[in-house]
PDB file of C-alpha atoms in Angstrom:
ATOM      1  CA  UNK A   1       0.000   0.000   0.000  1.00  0.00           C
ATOM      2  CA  UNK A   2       1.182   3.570  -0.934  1.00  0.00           C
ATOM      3  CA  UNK A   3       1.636   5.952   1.855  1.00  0.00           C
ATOM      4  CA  UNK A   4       1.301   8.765  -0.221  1.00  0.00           C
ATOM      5  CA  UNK A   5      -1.315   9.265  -3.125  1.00  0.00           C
ATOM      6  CA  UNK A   6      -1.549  11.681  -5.910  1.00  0.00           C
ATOM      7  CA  UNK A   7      -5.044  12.568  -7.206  1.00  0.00           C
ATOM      8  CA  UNK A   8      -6.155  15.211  -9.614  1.00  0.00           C
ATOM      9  CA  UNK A   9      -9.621  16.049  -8.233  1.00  0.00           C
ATOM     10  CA  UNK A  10      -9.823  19.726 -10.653  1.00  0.00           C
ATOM     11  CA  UNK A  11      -8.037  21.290 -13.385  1.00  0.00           C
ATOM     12  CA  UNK A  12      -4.366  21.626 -12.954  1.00  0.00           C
ATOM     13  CA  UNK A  13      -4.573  20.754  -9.046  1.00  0.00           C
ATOM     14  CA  UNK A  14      -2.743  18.174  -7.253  1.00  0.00           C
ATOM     15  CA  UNK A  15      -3.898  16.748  -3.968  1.00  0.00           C
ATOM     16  CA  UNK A  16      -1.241  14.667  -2.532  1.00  0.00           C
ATOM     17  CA  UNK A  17      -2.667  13.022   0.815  1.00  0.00           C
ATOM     18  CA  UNK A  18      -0.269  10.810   3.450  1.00  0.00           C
ATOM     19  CA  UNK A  19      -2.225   7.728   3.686  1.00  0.00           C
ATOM     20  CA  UNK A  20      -1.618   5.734   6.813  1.00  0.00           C
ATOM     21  CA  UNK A  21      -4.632   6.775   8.838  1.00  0.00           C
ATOM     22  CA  UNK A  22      -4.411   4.043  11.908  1.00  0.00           C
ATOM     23  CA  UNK A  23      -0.760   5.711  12.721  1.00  0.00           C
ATOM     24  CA  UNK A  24      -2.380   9.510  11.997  1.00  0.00           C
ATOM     25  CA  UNK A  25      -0.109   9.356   9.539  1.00  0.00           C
ATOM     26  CA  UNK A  26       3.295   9.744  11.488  1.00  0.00           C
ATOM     27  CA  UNK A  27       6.158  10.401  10.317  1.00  0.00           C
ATOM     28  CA  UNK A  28       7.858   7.795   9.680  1.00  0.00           C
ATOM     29  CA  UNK A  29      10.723   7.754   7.114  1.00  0.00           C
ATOM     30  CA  UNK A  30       9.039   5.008   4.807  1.00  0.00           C
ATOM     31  CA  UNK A  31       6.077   8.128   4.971  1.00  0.00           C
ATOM     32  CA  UNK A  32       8.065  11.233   3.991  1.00  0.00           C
ATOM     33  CA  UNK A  33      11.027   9.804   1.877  1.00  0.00           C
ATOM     34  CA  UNK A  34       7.855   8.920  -0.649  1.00  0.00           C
ATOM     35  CA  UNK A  35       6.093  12.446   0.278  1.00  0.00           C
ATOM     36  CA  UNK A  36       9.417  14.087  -1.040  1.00  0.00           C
ATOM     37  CA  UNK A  37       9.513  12.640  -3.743  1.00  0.00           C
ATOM     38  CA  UNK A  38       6.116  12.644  -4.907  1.00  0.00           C
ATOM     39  CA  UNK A  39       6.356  16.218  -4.041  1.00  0.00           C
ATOM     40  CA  UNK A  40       9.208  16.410  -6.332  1.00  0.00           C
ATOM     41  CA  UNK A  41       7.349  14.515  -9.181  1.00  0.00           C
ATOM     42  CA  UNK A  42       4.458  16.829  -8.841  1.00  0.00           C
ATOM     43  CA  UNK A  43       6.387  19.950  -8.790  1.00  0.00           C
ATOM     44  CA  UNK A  44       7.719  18.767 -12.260  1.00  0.00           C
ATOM     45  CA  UNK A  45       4.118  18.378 -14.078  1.00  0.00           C
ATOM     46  CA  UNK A  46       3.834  21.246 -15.811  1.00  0.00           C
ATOM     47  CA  UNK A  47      -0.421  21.061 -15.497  1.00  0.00           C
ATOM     48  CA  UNK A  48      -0.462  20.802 -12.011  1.00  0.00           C
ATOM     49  CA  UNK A  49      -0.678  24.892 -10.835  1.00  0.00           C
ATOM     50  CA  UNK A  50      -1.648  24.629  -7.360  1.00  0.00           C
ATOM     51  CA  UNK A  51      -0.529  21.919  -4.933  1.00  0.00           C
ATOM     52  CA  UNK A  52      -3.298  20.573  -1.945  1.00  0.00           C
ATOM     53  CA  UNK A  53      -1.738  18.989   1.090  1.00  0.00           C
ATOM     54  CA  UNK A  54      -4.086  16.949   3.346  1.00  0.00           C
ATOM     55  CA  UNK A  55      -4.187  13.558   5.901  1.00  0.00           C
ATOM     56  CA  UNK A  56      -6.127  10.637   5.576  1.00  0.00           C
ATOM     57  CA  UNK A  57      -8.742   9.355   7.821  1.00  0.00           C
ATOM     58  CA  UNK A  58      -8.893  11.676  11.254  1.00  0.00           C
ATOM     59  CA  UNK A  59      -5.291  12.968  11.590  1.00  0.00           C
ATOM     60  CA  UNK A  60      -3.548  15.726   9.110  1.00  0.00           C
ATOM     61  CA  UNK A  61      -0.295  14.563  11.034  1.00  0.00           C
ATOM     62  CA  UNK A  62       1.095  13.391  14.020  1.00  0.00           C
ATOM     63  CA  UNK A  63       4.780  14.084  13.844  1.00  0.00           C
ATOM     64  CA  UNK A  64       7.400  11.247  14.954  1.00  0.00           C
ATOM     65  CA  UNK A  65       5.889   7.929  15.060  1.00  0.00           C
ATOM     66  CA  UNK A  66       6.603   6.273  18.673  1.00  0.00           C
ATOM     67  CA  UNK A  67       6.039   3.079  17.535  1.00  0.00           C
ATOM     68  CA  UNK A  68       8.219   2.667  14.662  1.00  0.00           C
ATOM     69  CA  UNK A  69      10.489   5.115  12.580  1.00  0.00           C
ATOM     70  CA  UNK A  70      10.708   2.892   9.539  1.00  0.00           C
ATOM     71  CA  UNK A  71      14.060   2.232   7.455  1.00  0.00           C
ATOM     72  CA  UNK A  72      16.031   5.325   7.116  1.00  0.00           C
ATOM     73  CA  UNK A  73      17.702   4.385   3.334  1.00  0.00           C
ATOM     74  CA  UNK A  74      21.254   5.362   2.473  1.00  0.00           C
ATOM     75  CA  UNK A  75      23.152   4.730   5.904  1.00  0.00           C
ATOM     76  CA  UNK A  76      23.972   1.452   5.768  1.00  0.00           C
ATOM     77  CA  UNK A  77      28.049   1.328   7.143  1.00  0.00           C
ATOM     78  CA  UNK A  78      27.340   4.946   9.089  1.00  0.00           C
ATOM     79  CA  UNK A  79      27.582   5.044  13.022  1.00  0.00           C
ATOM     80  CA  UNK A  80      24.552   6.162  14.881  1.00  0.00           C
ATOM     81  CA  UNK A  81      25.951   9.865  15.197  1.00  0.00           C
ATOM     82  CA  UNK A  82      25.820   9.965  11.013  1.00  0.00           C
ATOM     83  CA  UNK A  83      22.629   8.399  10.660  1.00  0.00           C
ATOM     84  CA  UNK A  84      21.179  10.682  13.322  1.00  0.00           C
ATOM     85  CA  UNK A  85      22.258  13.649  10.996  1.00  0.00           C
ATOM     86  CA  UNK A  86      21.128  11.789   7.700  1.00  0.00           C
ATOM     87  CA  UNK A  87      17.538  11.251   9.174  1.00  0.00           C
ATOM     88  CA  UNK A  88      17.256  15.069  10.111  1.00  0.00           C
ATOM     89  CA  UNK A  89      18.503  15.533   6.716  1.00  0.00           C
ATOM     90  CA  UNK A  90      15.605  13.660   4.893  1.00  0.00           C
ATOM     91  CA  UNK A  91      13.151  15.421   6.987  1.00  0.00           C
ATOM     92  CA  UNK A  92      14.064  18.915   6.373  1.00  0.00           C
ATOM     93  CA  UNK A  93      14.204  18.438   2.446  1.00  0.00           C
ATOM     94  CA  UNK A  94      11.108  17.642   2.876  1.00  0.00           C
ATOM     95  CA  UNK A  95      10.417  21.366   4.412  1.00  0.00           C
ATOM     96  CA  UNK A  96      13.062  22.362   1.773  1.00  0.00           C
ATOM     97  CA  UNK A  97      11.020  20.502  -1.338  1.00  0.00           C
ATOM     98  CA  UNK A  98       7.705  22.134  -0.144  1.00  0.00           C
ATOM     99  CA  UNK A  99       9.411  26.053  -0.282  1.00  0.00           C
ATOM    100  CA  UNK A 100      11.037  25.343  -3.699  1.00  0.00           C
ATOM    101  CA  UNK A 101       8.323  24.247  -5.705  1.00  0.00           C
ATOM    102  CA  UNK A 102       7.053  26.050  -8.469  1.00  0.00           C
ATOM    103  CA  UNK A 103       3.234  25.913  -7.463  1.00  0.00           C
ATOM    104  CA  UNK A 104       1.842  27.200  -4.414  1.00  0.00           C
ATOM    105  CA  UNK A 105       1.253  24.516  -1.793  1.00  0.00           C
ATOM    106  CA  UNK A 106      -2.098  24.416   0.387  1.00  0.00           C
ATOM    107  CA  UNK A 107      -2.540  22.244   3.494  1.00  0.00           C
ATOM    108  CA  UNK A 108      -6.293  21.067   4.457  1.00  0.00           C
ATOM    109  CA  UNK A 109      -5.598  20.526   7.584  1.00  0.00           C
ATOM    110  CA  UNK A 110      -8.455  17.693   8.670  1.00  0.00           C
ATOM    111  CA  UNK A 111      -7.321  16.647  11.931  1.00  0.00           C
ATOM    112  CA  UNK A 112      -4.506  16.885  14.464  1.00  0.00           C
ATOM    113  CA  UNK A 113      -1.172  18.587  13.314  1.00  0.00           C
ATOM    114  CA  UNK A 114       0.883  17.182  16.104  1.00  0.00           C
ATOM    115  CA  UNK A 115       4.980  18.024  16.503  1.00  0.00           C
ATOM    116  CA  UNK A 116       6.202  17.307  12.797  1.00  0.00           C
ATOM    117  CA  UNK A 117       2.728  17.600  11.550  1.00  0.00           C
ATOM    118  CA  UNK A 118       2.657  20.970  12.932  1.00  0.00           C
ATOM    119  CA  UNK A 119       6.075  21.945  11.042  1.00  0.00           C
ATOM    120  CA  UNK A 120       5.203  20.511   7.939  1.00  0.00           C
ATOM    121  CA  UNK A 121       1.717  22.525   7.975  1.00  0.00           C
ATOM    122  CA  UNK A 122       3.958  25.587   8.970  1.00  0.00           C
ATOM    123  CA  UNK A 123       5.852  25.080   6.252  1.00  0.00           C
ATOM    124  CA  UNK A 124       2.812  25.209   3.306  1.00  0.00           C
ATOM    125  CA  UNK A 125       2.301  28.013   1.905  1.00  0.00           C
ATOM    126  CA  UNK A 126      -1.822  28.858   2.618  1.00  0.00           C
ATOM    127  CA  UNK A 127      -3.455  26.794   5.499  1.00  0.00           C
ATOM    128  CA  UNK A 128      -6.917  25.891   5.976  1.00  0.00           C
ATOM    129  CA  UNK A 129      -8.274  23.939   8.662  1.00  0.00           C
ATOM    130  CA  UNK A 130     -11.837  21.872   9.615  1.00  0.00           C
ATOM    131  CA  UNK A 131     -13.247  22.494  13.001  1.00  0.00           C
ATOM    132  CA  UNK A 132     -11.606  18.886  14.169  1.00  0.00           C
ATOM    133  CA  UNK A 133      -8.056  20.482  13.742  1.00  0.00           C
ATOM    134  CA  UNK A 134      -5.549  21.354  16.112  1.00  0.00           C
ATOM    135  CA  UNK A 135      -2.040  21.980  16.665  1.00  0.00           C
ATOM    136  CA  UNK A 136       0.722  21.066  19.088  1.00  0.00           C
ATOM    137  CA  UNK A 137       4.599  21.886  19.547  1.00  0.00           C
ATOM    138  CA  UNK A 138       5.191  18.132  20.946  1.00  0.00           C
ATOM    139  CA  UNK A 139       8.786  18.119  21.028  1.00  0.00           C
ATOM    140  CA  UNK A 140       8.824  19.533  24.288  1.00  0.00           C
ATOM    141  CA  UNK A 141       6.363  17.545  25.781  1.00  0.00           C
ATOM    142  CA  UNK A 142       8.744  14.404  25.152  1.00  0.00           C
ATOM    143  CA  UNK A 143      11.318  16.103  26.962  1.00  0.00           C
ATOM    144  CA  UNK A 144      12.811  17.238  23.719  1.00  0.00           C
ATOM    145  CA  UNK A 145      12.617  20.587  21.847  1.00  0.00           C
ATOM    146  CA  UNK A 146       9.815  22.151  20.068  1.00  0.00           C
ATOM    147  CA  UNK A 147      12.220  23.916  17.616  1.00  0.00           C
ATOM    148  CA  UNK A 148      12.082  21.263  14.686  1.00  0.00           C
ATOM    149  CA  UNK A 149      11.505  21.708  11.462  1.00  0.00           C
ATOM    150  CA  UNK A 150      11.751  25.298  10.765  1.00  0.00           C
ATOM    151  CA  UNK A 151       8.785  25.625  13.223  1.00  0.00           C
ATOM    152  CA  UNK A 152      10.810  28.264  15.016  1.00  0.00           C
ATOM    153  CA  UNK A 153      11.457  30.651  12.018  1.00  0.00           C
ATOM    154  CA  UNK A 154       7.897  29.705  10.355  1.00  0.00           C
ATOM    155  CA  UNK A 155       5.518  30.028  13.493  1.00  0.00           C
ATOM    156  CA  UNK A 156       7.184  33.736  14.948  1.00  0.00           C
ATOM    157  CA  UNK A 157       6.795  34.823  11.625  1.00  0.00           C
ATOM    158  CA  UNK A 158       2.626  34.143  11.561  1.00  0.00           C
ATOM    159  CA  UNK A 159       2.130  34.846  14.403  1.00  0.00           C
ATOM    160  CA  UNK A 160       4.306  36.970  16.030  1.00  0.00           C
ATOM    161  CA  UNK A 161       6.975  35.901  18.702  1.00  0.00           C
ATOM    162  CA  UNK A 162       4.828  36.550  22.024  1.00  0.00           C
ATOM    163  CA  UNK A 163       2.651  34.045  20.735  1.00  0.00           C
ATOM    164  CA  UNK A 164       4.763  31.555  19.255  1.00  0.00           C
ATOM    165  CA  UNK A 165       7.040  31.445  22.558  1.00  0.00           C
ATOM    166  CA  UNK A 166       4.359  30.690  24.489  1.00  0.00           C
ATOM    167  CA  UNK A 167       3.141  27.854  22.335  1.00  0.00           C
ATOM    168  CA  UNK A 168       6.061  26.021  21.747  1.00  0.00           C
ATOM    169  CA  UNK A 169       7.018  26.270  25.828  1.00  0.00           C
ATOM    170  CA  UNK A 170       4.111  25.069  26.988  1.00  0.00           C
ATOM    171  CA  UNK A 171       3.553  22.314  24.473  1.00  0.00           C
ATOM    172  CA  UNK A 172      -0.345  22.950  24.586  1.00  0.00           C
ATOM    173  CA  UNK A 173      -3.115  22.073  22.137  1.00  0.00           C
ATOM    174  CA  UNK A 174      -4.216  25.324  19.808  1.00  0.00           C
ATOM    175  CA  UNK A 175      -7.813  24.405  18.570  1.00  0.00           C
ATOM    176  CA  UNK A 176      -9.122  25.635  15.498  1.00  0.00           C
ATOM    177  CA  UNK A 177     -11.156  28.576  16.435  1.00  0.00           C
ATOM    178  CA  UNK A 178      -7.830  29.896  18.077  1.00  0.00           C
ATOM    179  CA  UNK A 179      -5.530  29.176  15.380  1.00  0.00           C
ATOM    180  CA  UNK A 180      -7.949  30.843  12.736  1.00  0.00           C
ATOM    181  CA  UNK A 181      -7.608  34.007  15.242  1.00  0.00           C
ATOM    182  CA  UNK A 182      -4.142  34.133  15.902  1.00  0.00           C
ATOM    183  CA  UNK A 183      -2.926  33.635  12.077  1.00  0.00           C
ATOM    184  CA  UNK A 184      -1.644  29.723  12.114  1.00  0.00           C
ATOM    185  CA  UNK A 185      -4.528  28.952  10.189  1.00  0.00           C
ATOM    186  CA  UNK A 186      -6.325  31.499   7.363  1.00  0.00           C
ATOM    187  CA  UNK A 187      -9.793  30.245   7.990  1.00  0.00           C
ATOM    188  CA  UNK A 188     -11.719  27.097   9.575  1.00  0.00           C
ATOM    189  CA  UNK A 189     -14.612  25.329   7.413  1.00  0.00           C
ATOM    190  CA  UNK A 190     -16.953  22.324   8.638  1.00  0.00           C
ATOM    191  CA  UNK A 191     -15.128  18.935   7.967  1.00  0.00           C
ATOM    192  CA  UNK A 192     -16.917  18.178   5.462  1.00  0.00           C
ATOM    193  CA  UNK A 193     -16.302  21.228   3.304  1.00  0.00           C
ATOM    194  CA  UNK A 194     -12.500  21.425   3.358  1.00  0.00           C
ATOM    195  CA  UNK A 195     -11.112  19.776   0.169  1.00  0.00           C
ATOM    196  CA  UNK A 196     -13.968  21.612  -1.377  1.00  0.00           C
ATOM    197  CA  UNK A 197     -12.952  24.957   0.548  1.00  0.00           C
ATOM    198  CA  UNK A 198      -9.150  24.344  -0.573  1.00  0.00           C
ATOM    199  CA  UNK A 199      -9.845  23.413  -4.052  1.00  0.00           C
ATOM    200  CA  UNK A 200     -11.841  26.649  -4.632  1.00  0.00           C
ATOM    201  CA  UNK A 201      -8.755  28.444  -2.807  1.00  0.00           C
ATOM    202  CA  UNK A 202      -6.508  26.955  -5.640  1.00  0.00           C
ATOM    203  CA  UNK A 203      -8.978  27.900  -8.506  1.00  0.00           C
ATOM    204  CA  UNK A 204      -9.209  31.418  -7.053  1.00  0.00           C
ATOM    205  CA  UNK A 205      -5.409  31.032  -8.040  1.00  0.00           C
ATOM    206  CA  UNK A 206      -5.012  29.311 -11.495  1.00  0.00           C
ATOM    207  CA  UNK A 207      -7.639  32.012 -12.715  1.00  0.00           C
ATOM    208  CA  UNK A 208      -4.338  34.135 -12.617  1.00  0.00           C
ATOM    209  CA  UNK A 209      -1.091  34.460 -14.439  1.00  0.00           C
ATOM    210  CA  UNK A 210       1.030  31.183 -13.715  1.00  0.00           C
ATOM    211  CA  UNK A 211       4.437  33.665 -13.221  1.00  0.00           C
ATOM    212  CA  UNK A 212       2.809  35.878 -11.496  1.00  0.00           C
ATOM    213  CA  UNK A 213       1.437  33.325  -8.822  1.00  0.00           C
ATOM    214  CA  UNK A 214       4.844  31.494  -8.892  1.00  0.00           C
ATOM    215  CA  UNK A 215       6.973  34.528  -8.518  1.00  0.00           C
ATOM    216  CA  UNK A 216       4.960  36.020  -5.852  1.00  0.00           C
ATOM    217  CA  UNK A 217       5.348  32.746  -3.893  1.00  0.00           C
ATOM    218  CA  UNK A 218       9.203  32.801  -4.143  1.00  0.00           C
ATOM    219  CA  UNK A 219       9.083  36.837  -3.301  1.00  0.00           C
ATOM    220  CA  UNK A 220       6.951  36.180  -0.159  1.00  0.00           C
ATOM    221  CA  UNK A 221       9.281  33.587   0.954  1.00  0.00           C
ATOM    222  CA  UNK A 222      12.349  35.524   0.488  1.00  0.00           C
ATOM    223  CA  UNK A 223      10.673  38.658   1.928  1.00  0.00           C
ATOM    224  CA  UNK A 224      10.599  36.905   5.575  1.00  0.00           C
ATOM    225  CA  UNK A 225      14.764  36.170   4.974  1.00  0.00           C
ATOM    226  CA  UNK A 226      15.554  39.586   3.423  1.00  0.00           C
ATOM    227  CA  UNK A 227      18.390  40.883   5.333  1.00  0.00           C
ATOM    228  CA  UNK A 228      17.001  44.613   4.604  1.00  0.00           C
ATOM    229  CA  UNK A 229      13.781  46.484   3.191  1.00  0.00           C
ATOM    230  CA  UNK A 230      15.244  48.454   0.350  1.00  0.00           C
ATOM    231  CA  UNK A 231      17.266  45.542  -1.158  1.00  0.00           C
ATOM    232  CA  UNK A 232      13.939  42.893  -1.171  1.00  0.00           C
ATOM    233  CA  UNK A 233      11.780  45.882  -2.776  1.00  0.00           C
ATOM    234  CA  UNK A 234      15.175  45.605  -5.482  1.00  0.00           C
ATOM    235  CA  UNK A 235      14.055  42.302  -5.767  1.00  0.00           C
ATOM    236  CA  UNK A 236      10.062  42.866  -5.936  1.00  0.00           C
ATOM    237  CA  UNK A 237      10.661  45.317  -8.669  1.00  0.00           C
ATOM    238  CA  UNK A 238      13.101  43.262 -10.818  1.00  0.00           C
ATOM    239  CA  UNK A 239      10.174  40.461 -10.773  1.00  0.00           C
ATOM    240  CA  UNK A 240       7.835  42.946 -11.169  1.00  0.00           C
ATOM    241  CA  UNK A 241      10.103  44.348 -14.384  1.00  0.00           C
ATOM    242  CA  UNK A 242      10.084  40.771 -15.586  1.00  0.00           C
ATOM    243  CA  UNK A 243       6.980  40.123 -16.157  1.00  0.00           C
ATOM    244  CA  UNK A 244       5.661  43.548 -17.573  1.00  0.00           C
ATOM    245  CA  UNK A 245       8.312  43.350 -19.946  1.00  0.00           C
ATOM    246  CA  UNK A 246       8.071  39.815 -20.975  1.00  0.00           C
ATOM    247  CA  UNK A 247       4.536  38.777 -21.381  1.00  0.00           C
ATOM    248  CA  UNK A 248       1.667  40.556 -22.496  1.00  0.00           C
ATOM    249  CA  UNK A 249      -0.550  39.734 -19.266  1.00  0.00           C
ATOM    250  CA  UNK A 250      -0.711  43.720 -18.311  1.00  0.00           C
ATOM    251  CA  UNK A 251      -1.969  44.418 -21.782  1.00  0.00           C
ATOM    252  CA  UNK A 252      -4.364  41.586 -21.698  1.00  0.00           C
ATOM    253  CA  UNK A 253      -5.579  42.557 -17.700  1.00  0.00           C
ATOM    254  CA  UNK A 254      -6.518  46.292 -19.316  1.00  0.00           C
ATOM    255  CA  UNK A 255      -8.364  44.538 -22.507  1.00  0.00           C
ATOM    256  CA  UNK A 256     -10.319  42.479 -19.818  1.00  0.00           C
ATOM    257  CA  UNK A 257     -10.869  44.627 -17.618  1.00  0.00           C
ATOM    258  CA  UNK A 258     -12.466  46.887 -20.975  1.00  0.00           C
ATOM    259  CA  UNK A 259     -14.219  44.023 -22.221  1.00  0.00           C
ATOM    260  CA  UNK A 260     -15.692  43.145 -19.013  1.00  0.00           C
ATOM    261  CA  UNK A 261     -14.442  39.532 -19.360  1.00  0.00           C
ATOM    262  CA  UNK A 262     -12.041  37.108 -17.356  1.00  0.00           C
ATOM    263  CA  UNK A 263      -8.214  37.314 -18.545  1.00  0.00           C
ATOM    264  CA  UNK A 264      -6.653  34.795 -20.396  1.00  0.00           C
ATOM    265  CA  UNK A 265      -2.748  34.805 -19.682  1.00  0.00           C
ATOM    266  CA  UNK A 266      -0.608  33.198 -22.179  1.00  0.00           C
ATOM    267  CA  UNK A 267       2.504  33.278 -19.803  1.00  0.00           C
TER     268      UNK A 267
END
């Protein structure tokens, strides 16, 4: 059985769901060595513009499983010190896979986003949760950090630092209706309306210009690592040059916009 399955429930959108339900879909390394590279696969077809991330069954995900880790390939011959570092490895390209691909990626977020789970939601680009979601820093609950997975550069950054420091200290459970108010989460639908509520998310951004959608994902990411404000607007101008200059979607947006019509971008 595949722990991670590609659909195409829409037009050019992929929803890529981690499928081991009775383990909430833990992260175990025969789990998220597939989800990378699925991710990569999908990143790759040129028809899929938006990405959906979701769980199956009850759980979105529920970080490290306790039970069993699975195989870690590629360390056969290392000590445990190497393999230790090799594991973390595989996990954060995972992270790493999710900010550099092309289309934006949206978690559904259908259940609990536990420890890893919470990091890898963290890590999507738009997030939208059912009412049966919630969220947890575990590491420090099993006497081990919180700070995993880029949570502590990702969370501070939605939701400020007051908030994020008491979260991750405490190791306590954020429910929907809280993380929809503090800014983990953009907005909470019933259960039963989330793929629908994510997939008409993506639409609302294939009805755009490809570049334009892809660009502005890259400059939003670099925007929270710019080192200063004048040199990332540099960089938002340059993009913005780029695609004025090179395509005729400004043109076409004015013609539109006359014609009282929808665009059509060629990009």
């Amino acid at each position: 059985m595949s722990f991670v399955i590609v659909e195409k429930p829409r037009p050019q959108i992929a929803l890529v769901t981690l499928n081991r339900p009775e383990r909430m879909n833990a992260m175990a390394f025969d789990v998220m060595v597939p989800l990378r590279e699925t991710l990569e696969d999908v990143a790759a077809d040129n028809e899929v513009r938006v990405v959906v991330l979701t769980g199956a069954g009850h759980g979105f995900c529920s970080g490290a499983d306790l039970q069993h880790a699975g195989k870690v390939p590629g360390v056969e011959g290392l000590t445990r010190t190497s393999i230790a570092r090799r594991s973390m490895e595989l996990l954060n390209n995972v992270m790493l896979t999710i900010k550099r691909m092309h289309q934006p990626v949206i978690s559904a977020i259908n259940g609990a986003a536990i420890g890893g789970g919470f990091c890898l939601a963290m890590g999507t680009d738009i997030r939208i949760a059912s009412e049966d979601a919630y969220f947890r820093a575990a590491g420090i609950n099993n006497g081990l950090t919180s700070a995993e997975l880029g949570i502590s550069y990702t969370l501070p950054r939605a939701i400020g630092s007051t908030r994020a420091f008491e979260i991750m200290l405490t190791g306590r459970d954020v429910d929907a209706a809280e993380a929809e108010r503090i800014g983990i989460v953009s907005r909470v639908v019933p259960a039963d309306k989330l793929l629908e509520a994510a997939y008409d998310t993506a639409d609302q951004i294939i009805r755009w210009s490809r570049v334009g959608g892809e660009l502005t994902k890259r400059l939003l990411w670099s925007g929270l690592e710019a080192g200063s404000f004048e040199s990332h607007m540099q960089n938002e101008g340059m993009a913005q040059l780029y695609v004025r200059l090179t395509t005729e979607n400004f043109d076409e947006a004015i013609r539109a916009r006359r014609d009282r019509r929808s665009p059509d971008f060629q990009d």
